[in-house]
Tab-separated table of C-alpha atoms in Angstrom:
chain	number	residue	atom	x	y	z
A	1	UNK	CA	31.389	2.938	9.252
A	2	UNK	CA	28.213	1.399	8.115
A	3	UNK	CA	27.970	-2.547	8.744
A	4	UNK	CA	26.985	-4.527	5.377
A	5	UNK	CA	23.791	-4.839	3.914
A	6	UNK	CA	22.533	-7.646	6.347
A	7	UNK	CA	24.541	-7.158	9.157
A	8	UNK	CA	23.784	-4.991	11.657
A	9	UNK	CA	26.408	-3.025	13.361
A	10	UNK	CA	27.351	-5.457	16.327
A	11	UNK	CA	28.238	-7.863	13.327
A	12	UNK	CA	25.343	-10.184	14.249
A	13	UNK	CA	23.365	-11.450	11.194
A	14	UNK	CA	19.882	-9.587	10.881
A	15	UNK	CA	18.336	-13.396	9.396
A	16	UNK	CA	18.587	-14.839	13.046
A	17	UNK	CA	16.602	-11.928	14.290
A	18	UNK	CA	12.862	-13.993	12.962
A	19	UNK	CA	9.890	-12.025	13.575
A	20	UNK	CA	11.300	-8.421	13.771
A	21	UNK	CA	8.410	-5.636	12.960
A	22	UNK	CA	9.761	-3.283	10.461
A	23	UNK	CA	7.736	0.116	10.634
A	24	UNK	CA	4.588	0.550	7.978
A	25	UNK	CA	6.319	3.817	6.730
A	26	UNK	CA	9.826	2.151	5.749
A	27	UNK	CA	8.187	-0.546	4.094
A	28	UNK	CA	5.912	1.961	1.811
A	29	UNK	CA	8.781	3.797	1.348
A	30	UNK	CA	10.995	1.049	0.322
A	31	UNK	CA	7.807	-0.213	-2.391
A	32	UNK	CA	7.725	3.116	-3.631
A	33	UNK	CA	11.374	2.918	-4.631
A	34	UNK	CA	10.734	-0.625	-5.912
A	35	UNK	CA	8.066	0.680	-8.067
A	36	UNK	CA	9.836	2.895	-9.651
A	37	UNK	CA	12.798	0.790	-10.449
A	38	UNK	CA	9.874	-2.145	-12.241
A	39	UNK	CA	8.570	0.794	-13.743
A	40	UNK	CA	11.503	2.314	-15.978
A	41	UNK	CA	12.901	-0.899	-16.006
A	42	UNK	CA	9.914	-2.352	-18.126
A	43	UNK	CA	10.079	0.885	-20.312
A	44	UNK	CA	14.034	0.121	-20.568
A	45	UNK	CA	12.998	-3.651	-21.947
A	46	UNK	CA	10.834	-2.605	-24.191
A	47	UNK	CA	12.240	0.337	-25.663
A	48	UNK	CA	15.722	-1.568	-26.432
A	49	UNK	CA	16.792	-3.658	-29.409
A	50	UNK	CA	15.183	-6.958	-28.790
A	51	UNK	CA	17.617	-9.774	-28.364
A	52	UNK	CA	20.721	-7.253	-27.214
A	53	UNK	CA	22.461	-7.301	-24.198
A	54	UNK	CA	20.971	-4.139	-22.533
A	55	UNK	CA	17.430	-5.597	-23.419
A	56	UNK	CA	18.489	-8.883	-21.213
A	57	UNK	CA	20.220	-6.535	-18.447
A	58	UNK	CA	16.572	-4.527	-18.213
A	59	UNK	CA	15.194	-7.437	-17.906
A	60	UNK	CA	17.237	-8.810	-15.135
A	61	UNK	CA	16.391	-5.474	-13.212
A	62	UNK	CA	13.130	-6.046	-13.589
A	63	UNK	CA	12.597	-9.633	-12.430
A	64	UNK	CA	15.339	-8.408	-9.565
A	65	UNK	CA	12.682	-5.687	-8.953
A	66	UNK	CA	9.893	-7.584	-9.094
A	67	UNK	CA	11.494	-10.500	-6.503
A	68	UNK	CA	12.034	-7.438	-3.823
A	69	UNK	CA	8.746	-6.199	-3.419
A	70	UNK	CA	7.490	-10.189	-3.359
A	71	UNK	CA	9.872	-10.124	-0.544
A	72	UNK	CA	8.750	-6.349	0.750
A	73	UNK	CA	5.378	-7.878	0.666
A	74	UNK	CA	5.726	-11.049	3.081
A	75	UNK	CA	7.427	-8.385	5.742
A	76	UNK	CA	5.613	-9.014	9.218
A	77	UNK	CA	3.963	-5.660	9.582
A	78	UNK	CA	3.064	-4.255	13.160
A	79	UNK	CA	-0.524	-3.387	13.632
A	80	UNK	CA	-1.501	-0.611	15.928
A	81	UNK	CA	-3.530	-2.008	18.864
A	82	UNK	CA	-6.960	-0.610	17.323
A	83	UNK	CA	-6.890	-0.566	13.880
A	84	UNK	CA	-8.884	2.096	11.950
A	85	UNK	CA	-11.777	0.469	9.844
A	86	UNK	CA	-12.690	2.049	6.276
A	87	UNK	CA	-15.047	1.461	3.518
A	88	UNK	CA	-13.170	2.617	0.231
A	89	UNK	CA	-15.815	3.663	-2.153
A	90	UNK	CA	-15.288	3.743	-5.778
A	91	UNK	CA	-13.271	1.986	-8.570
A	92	UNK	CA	-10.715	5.072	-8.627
A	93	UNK	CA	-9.878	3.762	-5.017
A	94	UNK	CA	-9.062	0.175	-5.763
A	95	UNK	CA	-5.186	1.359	-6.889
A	96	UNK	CA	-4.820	2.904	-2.950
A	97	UNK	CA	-6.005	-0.111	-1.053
A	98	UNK	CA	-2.814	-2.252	-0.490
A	99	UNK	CA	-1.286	0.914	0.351
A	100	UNK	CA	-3.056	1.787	3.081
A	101	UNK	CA	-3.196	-1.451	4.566
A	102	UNK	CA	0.539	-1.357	5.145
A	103	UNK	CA	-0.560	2.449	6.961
A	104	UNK	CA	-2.141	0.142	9.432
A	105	UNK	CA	-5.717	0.765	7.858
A	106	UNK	CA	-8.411	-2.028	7.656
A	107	UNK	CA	-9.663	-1.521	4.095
A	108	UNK	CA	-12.827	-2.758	2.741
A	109	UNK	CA	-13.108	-1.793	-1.114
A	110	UNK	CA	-17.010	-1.100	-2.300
A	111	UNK	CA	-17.402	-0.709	-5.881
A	112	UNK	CA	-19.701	2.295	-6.480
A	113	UNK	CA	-21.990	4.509	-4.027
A	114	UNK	CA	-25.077	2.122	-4.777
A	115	UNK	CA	-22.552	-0.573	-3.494
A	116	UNK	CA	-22.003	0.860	-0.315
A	117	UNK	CA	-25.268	2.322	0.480
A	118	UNK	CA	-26.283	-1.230	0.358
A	119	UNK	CA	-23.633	-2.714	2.309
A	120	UNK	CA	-24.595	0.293	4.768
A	121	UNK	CA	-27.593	-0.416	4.953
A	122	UNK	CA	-27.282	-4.135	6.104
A	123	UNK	CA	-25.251	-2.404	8.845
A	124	UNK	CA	-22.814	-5.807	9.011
A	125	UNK	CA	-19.584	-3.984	8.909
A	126	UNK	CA	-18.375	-2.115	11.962
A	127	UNK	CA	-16.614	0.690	9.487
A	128	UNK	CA	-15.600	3.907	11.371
A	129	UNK	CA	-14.889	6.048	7.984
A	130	UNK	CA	-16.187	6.091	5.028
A	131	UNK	CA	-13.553	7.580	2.020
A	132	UNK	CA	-14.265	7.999	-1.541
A	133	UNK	CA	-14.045	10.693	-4.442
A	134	UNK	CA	-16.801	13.483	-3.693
A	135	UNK	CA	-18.802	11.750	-6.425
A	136	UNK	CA	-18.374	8.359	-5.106
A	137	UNK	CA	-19.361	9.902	-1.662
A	138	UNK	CA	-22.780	11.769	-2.663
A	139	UNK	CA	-25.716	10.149	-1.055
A	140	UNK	CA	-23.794	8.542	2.039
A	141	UNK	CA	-24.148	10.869	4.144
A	142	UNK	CA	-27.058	9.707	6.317
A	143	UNK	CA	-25.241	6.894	8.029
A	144	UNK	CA	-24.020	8.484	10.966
A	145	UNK	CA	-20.480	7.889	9.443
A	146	UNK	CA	-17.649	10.709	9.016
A	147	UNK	CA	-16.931	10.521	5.694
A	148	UNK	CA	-13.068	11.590	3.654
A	149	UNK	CA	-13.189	12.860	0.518
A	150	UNK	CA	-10.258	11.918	-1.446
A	151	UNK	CA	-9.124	14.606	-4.462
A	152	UNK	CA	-8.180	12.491	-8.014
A	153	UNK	CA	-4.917	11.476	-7.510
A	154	UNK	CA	-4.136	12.026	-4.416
A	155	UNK	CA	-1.513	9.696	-2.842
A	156	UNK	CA	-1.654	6.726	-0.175
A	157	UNK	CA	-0.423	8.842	2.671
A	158	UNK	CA	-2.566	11.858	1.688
A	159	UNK	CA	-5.620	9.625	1.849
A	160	UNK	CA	-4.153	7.988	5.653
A	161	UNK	CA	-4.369	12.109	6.651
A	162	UNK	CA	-7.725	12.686	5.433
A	163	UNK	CA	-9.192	9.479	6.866
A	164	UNK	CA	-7.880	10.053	10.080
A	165	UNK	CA	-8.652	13.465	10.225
A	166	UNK	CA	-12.145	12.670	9.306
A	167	UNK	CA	-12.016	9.924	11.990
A	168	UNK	CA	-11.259	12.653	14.877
């Protein structure tokens, strides 16, 4: 039999455990879910009769939702011994970044390809991959950098394979 949400199975409470890692993966997993709750939930509250009961119901799912992944968010995260370092380029990026920080990815976000050509050039960041669209990518070539191109659209962990593939 399972033990309650909680409790783990020797019947010791999980809250005295303080400073237990819980895996990257789980907790993406777990925000994905999360999203997806805030998400219909806010279509639910707006698409009912304002004032019912269903509207306030929708709306307590959605603060409910929106209190978990605050609370998914302050999760001590383990961090792999060397962490990979990667300039995101481009404004289509920006939505992945969180996400792949909780991969275990040390994400610095560069506007445009002008952006990071510049920041490149300074050579003050110590950036082992460089990731962007194949537009934002074009010209950024020449620092010595592998670089990932990312497809539109593609997903957290799709961009995690394609960086550290690129990395080697």
């Amino acid at each position: 039999m399972a033990a309650p949400i909680g409790q783990s199975p020797d019947n010791t409470d999980e809250a005295k455990v303080e400073g237990r890692m819980v895996p990257a993966t789980f907790l993406h997993d777990l925000n994905n879910l999360l999203t997806a709750i805030h998400g219909y939930s806010s279509l639910l509250a707006v698409d009912l009769p304002a004032g019912g009961m269903e509207q306030d119901f929708a709306a307590r799912i959605l603060a409910a939702a929106e209190e978990a992944r605050l609370l998914v968010a302050r999760v001590p995260r383990p961090r792999p011994v060397a962490t990979l370092r990667v300039l995101l380029v481009g404004r289509a990026m920006d939505r992945l970044a969180g996400a792949l920080e909780t991969l275990g990815l040390e994400i610095t976000l560069a506007a445009s390809a002008r952006e990071a050509q510049a920041v490149l050039a300074d050579g003050v960041g110590d950036w082992q991959v460089v990731a962007g669209t194949k537009a934002a990518l074009a010209g950024l070539d020449g620092y010595g950098l592998p670089l990932a191109t990312v497809p539109a659209g593609a997903d957290a962990v799709t961009v995690d394979a394609l960086i550290r593939a690129a990395r080697g």
